[in-house]
Short mmCIF file of C-alpha atoms in Angstrom, two decimals:
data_model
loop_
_atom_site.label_atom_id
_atom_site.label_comp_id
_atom_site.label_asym_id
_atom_site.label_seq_id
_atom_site.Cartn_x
_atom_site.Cartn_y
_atom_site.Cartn_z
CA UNK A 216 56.50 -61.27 -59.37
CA UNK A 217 60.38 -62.16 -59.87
CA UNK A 218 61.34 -65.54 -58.02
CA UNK A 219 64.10 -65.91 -56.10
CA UNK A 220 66.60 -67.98 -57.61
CA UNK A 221 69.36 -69.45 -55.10
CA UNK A 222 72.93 -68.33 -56.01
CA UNK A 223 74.23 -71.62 -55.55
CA UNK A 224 72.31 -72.91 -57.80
CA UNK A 225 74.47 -71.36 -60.45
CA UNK A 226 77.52 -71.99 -59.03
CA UNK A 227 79.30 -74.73 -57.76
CA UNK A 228 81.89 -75.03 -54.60
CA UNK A 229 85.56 -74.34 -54.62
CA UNK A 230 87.66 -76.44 -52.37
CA UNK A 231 91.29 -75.62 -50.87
CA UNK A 232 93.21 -77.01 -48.09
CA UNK A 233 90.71 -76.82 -45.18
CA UNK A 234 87.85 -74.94 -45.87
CA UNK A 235 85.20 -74.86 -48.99
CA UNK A 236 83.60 -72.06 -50.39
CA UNK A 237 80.14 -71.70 -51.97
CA UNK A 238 77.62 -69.25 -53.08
CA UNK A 239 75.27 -68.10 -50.42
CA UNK A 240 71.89 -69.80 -50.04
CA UNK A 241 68.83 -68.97 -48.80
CA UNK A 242 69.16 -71.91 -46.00
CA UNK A 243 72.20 -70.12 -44.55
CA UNK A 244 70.40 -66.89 -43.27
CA UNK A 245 70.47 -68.01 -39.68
CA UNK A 246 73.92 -69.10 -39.66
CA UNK A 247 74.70 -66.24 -41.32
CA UNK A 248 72.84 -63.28 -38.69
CA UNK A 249 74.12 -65.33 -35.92
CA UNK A 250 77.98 -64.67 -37.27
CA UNK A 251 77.59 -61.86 -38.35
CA UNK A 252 75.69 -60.23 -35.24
CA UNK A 253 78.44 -62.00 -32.96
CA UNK A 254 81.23 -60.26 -34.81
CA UNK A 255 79.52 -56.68 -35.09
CA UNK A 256 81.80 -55.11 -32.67
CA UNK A 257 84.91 -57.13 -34.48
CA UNK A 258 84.16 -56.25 -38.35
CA UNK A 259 82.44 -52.62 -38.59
CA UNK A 260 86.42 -51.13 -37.80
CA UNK A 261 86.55 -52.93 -40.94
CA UNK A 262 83.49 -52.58 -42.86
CA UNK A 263 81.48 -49.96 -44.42
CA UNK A 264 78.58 -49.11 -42.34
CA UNK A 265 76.30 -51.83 -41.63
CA UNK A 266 72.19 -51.18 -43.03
CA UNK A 267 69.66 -51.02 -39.88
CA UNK A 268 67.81 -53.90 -41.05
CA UNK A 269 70.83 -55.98 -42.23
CA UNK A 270 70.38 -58.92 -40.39
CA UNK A 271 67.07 -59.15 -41.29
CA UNK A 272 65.63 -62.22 -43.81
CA UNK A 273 63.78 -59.72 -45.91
CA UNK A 274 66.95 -57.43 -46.34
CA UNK A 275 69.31 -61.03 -46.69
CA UNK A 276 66.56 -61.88 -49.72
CA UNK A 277 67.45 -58.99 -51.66
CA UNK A 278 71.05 -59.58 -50.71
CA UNK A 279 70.51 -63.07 -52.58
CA UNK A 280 68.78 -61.35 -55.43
CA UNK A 281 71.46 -58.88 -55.71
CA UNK A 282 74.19 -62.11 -55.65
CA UNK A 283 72.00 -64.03 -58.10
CA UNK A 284 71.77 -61.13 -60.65
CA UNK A 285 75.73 -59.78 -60.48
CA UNK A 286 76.45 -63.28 -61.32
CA UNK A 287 74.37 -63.66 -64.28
CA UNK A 288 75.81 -60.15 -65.34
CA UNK A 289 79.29 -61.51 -64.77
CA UNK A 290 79.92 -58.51 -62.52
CA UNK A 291 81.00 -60.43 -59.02
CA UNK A 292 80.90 -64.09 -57.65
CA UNK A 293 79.83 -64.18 -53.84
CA UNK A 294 81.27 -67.41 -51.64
CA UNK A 295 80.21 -68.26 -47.53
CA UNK A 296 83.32 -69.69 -46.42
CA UNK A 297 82.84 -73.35 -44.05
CA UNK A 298 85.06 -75.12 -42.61
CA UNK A 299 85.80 -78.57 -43.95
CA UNK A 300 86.14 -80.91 -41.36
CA UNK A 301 82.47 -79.90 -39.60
CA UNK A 302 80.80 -77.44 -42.26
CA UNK A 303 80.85 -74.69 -39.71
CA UNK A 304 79.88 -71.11 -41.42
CA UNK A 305 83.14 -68.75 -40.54
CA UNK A 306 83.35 -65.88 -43.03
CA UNK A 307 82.71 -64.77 -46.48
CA UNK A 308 84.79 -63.50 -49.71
CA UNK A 309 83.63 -62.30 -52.96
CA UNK A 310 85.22 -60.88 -56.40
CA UNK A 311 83.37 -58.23 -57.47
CA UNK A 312 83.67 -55.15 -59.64
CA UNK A 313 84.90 -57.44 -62.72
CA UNK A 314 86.17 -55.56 -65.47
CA UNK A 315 86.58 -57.57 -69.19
CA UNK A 316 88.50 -55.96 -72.55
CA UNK A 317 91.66 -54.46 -71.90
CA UNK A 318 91.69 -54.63 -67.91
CA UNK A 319 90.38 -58.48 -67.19
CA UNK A 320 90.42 -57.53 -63.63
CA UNK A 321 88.49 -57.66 -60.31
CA UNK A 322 88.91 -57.10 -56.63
CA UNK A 323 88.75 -59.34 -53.61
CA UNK A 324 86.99 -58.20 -50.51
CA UNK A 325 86.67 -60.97 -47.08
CA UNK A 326 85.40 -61.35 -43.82
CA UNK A 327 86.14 -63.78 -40.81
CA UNK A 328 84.61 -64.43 -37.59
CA UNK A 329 87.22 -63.39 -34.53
CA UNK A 330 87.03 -66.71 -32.94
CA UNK A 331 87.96 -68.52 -36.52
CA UNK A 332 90.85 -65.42 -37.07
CA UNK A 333 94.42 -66.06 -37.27
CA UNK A 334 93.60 -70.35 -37.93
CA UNK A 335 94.67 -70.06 -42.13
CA UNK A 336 90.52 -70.15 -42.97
CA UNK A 337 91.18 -66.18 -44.53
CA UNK A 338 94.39 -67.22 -46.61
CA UNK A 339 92.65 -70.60 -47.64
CA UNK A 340 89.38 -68.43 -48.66
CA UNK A 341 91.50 -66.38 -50.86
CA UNK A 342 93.55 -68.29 -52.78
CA UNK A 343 90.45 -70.58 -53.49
CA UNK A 344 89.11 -67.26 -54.91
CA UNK A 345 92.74 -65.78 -56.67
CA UNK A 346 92.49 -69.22 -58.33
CA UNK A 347 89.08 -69.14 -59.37
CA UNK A 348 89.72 -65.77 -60.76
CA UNK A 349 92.52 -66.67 -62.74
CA UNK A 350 91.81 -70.67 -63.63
CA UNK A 351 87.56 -69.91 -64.13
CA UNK A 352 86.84 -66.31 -64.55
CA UNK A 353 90.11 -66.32 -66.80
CA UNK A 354 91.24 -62.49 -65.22
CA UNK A 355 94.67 -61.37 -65.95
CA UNK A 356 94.77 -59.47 -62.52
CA UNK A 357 92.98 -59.37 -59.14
CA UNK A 358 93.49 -56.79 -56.47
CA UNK A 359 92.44 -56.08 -52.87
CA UNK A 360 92.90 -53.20 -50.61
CA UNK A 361 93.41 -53.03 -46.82
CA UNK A 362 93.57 -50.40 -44.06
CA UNK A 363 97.37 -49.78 -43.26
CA UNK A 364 96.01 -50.76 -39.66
CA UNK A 365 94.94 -53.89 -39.97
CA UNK A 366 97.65 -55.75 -40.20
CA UNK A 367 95.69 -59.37 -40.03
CA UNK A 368 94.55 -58.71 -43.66
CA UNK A 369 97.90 -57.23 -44.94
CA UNK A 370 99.51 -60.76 -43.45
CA UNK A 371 96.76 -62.76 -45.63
CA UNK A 372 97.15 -61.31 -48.81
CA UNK A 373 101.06 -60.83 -49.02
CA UNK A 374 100.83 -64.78 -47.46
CA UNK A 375 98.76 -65.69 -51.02
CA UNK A 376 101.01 -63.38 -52.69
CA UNK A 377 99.27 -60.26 -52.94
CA UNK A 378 102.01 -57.40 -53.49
CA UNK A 379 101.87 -53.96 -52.09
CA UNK A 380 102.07 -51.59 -55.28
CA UNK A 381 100.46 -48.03 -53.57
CA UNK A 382 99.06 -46.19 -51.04
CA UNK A 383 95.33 -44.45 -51.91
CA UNK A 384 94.31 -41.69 -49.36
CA UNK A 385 90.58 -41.59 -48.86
CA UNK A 386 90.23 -44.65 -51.01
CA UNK A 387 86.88 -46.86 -49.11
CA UNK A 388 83.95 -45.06 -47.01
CA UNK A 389 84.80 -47.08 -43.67
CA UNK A 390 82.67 -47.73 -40.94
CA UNK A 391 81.25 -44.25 -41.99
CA UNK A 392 84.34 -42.70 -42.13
CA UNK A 393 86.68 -41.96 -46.00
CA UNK A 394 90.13 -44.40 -44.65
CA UNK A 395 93.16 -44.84 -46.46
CA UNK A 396 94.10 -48.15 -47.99
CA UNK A 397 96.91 -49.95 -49.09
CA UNK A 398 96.67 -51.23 -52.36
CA UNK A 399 97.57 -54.96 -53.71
CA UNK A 400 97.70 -57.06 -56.48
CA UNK A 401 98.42 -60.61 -58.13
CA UNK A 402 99.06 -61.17 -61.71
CA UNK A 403 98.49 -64.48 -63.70
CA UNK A 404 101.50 -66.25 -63.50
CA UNK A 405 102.56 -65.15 -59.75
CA UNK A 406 103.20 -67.39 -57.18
CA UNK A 407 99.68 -68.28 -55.04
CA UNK A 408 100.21 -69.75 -52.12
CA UNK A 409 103.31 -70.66 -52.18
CA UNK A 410 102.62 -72.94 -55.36
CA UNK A 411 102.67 -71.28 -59.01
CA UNK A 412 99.09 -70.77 -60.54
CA UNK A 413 100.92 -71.86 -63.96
CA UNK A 414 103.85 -73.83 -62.96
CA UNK A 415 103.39 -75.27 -59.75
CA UNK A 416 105.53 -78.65 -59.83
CA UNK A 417 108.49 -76.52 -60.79
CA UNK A 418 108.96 -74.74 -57.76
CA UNK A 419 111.65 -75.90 -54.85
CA UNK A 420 110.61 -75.75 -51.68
CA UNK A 421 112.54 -71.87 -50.27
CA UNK A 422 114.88 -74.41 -47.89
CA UNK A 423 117.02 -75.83 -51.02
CA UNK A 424 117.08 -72.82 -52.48
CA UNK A 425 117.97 -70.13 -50.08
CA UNK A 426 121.86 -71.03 -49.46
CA UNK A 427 122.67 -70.73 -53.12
CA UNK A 428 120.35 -67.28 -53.37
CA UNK A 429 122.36 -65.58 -50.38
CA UNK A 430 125.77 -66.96 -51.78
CA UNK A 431 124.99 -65.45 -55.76
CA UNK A 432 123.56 -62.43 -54.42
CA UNK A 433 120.51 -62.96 -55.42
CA UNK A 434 118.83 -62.33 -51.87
CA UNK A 435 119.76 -57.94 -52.20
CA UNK A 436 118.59 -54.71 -50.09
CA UNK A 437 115.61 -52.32 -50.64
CA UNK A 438 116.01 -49.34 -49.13
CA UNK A 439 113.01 -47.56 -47.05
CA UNK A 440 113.71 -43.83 -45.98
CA UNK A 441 114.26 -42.70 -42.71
CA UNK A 442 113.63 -39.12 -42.71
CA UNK A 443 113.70 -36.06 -39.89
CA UNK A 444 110.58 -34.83 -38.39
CA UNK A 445 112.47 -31.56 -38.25
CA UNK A 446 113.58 -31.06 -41.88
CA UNK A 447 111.53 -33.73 -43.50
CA UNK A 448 115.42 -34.63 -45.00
CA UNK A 449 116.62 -38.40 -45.63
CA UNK A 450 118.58 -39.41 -42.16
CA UNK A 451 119.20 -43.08 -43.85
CA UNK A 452 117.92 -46.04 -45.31
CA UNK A 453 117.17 -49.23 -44.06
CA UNK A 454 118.53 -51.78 -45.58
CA UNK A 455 114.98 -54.45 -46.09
CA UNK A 456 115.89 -58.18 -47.72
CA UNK A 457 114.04 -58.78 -51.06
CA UNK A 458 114.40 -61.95 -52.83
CA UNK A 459 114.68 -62.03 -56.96
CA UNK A 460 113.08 -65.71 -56.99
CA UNK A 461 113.96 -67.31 -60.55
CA UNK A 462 109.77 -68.50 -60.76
CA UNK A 463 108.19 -66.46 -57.39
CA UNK A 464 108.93 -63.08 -58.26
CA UNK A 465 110.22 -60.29 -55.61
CA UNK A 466 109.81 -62.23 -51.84
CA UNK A 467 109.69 -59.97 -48.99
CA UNK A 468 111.63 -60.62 -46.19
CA UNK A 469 108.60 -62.10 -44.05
CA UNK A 470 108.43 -64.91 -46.83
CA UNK A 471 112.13 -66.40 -46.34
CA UNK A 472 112.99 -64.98 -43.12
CA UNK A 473 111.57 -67.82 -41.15
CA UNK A 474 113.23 -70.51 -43.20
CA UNK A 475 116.79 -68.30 -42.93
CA UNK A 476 116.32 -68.63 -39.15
CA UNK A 477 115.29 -72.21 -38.92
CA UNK A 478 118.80 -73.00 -41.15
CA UNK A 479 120.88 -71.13 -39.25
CA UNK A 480 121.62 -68.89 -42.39
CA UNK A 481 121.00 -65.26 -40.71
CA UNK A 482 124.54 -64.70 -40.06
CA UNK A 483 125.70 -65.14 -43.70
CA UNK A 484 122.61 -63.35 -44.68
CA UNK A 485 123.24 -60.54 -42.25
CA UNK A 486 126.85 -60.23 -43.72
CA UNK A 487 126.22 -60.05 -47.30
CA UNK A 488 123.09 -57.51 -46.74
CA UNK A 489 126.23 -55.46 -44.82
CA UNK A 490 128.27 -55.50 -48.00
CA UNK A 491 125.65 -54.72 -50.38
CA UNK A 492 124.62 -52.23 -48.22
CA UNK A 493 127.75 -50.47 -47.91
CA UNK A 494 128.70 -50.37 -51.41
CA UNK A 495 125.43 -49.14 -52.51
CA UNK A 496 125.98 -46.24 -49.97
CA UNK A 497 129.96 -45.91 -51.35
CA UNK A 498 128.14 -45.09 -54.63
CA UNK A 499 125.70 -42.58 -53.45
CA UNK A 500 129.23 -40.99 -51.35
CA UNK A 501 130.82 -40.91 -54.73
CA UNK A 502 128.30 -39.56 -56.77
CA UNK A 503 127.86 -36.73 -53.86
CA UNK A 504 124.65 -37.04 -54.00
CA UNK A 505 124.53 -38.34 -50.42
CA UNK A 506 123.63 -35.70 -47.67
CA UNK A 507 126.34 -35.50 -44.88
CA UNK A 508 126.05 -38.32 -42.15
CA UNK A 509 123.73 -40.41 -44.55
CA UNK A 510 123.68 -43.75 -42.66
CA UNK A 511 122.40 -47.23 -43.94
CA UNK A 512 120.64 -50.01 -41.43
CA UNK A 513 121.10 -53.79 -41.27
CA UNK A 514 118.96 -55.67 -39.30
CA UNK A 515 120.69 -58.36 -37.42
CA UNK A 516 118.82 -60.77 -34.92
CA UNK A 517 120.09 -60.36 -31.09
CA UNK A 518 121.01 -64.00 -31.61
CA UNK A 519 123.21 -64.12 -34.22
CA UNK A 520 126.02 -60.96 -33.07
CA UNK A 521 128.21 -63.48 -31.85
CA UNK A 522 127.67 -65.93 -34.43
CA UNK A 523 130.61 -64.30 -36.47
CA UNK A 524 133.50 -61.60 -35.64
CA UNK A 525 130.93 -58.44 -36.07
CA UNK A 526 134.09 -55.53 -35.63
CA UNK A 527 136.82 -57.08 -37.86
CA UNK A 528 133.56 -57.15 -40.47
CA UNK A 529 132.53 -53.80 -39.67
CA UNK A 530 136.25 -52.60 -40.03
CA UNK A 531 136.81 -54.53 -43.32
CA UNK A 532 133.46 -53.31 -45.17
CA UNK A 533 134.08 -49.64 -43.79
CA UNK A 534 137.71 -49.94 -45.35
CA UNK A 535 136.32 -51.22 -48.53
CA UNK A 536 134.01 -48.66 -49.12
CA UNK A 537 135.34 -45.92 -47.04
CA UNK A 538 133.13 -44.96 -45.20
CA UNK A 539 132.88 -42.13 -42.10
CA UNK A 540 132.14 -44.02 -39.09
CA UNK A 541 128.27 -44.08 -38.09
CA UNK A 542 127.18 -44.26 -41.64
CA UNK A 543 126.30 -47.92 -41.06
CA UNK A 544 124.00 -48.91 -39.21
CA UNK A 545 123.24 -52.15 -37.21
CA UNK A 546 119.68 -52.41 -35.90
CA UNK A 547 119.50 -55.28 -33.37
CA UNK A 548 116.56 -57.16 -33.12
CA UNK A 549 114.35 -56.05 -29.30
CA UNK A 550 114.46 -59.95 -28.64
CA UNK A 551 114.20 -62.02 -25.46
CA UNK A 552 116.37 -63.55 -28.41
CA UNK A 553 119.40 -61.80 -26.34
CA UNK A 554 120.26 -63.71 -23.29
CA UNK A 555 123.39 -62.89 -22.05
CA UNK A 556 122.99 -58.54 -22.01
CA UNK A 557 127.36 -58.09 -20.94
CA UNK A 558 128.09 -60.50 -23.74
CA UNK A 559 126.28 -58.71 -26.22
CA UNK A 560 127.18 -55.45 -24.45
CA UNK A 561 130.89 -56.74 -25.23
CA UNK A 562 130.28 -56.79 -28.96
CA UNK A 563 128.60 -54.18 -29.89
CA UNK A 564 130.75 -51.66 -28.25
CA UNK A 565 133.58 -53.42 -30.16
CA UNK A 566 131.22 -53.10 -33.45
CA UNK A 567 130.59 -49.37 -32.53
CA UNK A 568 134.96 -49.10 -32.14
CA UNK A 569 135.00 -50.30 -35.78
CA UNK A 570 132.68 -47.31 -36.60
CA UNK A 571 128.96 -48.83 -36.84
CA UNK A 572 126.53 -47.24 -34.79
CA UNK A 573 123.62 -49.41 -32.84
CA UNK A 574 119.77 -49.18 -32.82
CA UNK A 575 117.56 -51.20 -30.81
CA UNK A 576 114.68 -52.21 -33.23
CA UNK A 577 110.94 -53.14 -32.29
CA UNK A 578 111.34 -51.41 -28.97
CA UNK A 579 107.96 -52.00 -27.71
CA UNK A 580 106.89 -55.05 -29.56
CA UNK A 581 106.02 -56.94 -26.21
CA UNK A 582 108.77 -58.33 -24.77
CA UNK A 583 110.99 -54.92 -24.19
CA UNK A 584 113.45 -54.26 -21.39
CA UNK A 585 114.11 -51.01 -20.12
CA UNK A 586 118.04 -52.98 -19.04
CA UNK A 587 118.73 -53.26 -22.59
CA UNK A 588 118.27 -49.61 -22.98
CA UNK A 589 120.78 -48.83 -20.05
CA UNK A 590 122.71 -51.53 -20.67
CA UNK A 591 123.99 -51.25 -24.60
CA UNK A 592 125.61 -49.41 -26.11
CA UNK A 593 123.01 -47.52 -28.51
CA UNK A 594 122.83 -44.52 -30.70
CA UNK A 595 119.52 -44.56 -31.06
CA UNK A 596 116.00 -46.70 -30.44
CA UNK A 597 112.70 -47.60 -32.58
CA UNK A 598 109.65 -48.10 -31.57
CA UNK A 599 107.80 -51.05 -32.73
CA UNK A 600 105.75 -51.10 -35.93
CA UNK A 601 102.53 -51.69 -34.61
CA UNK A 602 103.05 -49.54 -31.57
CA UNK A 603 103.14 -46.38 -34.08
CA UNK A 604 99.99 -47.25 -35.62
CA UNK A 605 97.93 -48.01 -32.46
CA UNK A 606 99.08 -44.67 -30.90
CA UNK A 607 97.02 -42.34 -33.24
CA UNK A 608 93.84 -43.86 -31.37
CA UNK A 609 95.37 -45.82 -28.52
CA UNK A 610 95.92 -43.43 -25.80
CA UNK A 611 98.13 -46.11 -23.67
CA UNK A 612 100.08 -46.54 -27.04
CA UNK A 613 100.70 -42.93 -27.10
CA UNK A 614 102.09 -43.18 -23.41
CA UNK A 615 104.60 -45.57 -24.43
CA UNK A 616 105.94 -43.98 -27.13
CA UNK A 617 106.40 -40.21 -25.23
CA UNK A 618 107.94 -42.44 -22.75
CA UNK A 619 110.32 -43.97 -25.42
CA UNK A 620 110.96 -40.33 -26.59
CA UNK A 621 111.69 -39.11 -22.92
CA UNK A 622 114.10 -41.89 -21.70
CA UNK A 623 115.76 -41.52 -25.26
CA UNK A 624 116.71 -37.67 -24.72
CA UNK A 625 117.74 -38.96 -21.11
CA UNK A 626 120.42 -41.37 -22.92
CA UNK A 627 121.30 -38.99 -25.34
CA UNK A 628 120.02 -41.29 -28.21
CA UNK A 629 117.99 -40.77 -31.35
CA UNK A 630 114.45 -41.62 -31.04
CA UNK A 631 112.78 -43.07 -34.41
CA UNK A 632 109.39 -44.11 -34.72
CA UNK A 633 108.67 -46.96 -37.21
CA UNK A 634 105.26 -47.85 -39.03
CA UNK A 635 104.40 -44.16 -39.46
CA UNK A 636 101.93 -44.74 -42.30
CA UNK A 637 99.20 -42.02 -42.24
CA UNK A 638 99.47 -38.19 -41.97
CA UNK A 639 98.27 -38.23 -38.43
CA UNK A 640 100.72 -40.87 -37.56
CA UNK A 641 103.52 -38.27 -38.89
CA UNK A 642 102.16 -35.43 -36.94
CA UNK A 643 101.41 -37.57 -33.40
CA UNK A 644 105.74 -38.54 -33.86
CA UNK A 645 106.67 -34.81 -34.46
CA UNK A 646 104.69 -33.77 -32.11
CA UNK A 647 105.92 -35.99 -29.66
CA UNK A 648 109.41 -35.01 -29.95
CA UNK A 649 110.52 -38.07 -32.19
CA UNK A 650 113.52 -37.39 -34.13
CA UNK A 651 112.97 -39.69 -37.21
CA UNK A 652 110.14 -41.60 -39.06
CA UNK A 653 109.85 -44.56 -40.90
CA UNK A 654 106.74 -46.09 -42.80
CA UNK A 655 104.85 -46.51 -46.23
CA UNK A 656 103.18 -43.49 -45.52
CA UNK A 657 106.55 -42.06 -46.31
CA UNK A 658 108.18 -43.83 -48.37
CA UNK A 659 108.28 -47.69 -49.47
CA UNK A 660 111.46 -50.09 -49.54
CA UNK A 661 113.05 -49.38 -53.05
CA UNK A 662 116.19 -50.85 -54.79
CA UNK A 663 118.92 -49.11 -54.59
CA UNK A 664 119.26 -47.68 -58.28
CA UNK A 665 115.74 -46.04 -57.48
CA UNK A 666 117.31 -44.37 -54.67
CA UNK A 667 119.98 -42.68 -56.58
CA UNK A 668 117.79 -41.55 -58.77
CA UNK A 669 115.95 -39.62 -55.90
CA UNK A 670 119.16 -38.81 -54.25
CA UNK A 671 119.89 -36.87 -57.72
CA UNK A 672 116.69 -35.19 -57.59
#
């Protein structure tokens, strides 16, 4: 007869911020069916398919058995995740699938109860486990893969520091269903966290750095395609901030951005992405390698257009790198962000005089306005990220965006759908009549040496 040795009885708890982790005991069955069986209808999306008699104490026995064994084979490390202030149960993460000699890698894989979602337990859980990995386990590399759907888990790991590297059709067996995934990973030495696993006291908080990064340049566009549905042909690039951090690696824009807002610093960022912008596209012009009416896209927040003179810049960095007017871009923020609709009405139909042409970005995120469609001066609109990705199984999604489509031939504007990540996302916005795409399923944000090289074939 084999006994049944408790997991946590060969291995201790980790601890981070407000939650600790620990292997799974045989105590916690209860806690655990309860969570889990509330949560059925919020994890399976999520989850491979779910065993008839999972919930069950004689399947969660083996599941122990299973736990105790991979960790005496060194092949994964199950944790329960609890909350620290009352030792409530609210998820689970394990590394598993370790791999030693020349790889030293393994992957993450997590769970969280909806009404414990979206409170920082997930991103706690992880980096407790990223650390572990790295400080215990001594692995050179962890990954983790997500559906390009569910954007709650893409948040957590890029917020530990999890970077996208690929995109793996029919990667996981999915609530009984082969899904894509988007593929991550961490390397020893990258940040976790926002605090370095080697080097952590060295790091400045982003706020005293960020004013001298924008002002060297060091703050510099990636370019993500923006192709026709028609001819499958590059219509532009948009312009996406990366940061080169000195000790963090390449930050995505979600990393700073909210610390460039809260110091007022989007207009100066908003100008130098412009320039860079520009004179990347002057190259491409003069190496003809750029197809006629190439345009690239700056993103500037509804707020900050009259925070500087936006035409005499527009005019200045079109002289400067001379280009045709329309081949840059100014995506404005779909804000409540812009109060005053003539005021901003006023300025960008001076910017579009200078020879920049206007999209309306994130139409649809949730706080749209069919005025600022009839009201601005636009060339064309976007739909919102997550509105794309719904719409290949949200049927009111899919209403919104043929309406987007149909008031945009109205208007006489381009209609570009954004967050097109799968094949059937690319179809549904073809087949809706959208003139453009955008998304990872097409291409990702790349700097702009890579996208001469393309350019060049």
């Amino acid at each position: 007869m084999t006994l049944l040795q408790d997991p946590a009885d060969m291995f201790g708890a980790l601890k981070e911020n407000d939650v600790f982790l620990r292997p799974p005991q045989l105590s916690d069955f209860e806690e655990w069916a309860e969570l889990r069986a509330e949560n059925r209808g919020f994890l399976t999306p999520w989850e491979p398919s779910w065993p008839t008699d999972d919930l069950t104490r004689p399947a969660y026995k083996r599941r122990l058995r299973r736990y105790a064994q991979d960790m005496r084979d060194e092949a994964a490390y199950p944790f329960l995740i609890f909350r620290s202030s009352d030792g409530a149960m609210v998820g689970g993460v394990n590394i598993s699938g370790l791999k030693r000699g020349v790889l030293q890698t393994g992957t993450i894989g997590y769970w969280i109860g909806e009404k414990f979602a979206r409170r920082g337990y997930a991103r706690s859980a992880v980096t407790a486990v990223v650390r572990f990995a790295f400080e215990t386990l001594n692995l050179h590399r962890v990954e983790a893969a997500c559906i390009p759907t569910n954007e709650g888990s893409r948040r957590v790991l890029e917020r530990v520091g999890f970077r996208l590297e690929g995109y793996a059709r029919n990667y996981l067996r999915i609530n009984g269903e082969w899904q894509d995934h988007l593929l991550f990973g961490i390397v020893r030495g990258d940040t976790v966290n926002g605090g370095g696993v080697k080097d952590e006291d060295a790091n400045l908080p982003l706020e005293a750095e960020l004013p001298a990064a924008i002002e060297q340049g060091r703050i510099e566009p990636h370019f993500q395609p923006i192709v026709s549905l028609k001819t499958g042909a590059p219509l532009g690039f948009e312009a996406l901030a990366r940061w080169n951090h000195p000790k963090k690696g390449l930050l995505t824009a979600e990393t700073f951005m909210p610390v460039v807002e809260r110091g007022g610093l989007g207009p100066i960022l908003a100008k130098r992405m412009m320039a860079a912008s520009c004179g990347e596209l002057r190259t491409w012009r003069n190496l003809k390698i750029s197809p006629a009416g190439l345009y690239v896209a700056v993103n500037i927040a509804g707020s900050d257009i009259g925070a500087f003179d936006l035409p005499d810049t527009i005019a200045q960095l079109r002289a400067k790198a001379h280009l045709p007017g329309g081949t840059l871009r100014l995506e404005i923020t779909e804000s409540d962000a812009i109060q005053d609709i003539r005021a901003a009405r006023d300025i960008l139909e001076g910017a579009r005089k200078a020879g920049a042409s206007i999209a309306l970005d994130d139409f649809g995120a949730g706080h749209s306005s069919l005025t600022r469609l009839s009201h601005l001066p636009l060339d064309a609109v976007k739909t919102d990220r997550d509105l794309s990705i719904r719409a290949v199984k949200d049927p009111a999604a899919r209403a919104v965006m043929r309406a987007v489509v149909s008031i945009a031939e109205d208007l006489g504007i381009e209609a570009v759908a954004e967050g097109v990540e799968t094949e059937a996302a690319f179809r549904l916005a073809a087949e809706m009549g959208f003139d453009g795409a955008q998304g990872l399923g097409i291409g990702d944000a790349r700097p702009g040496g890579d996208v001469e090289a393309k350019l060049k074939g």
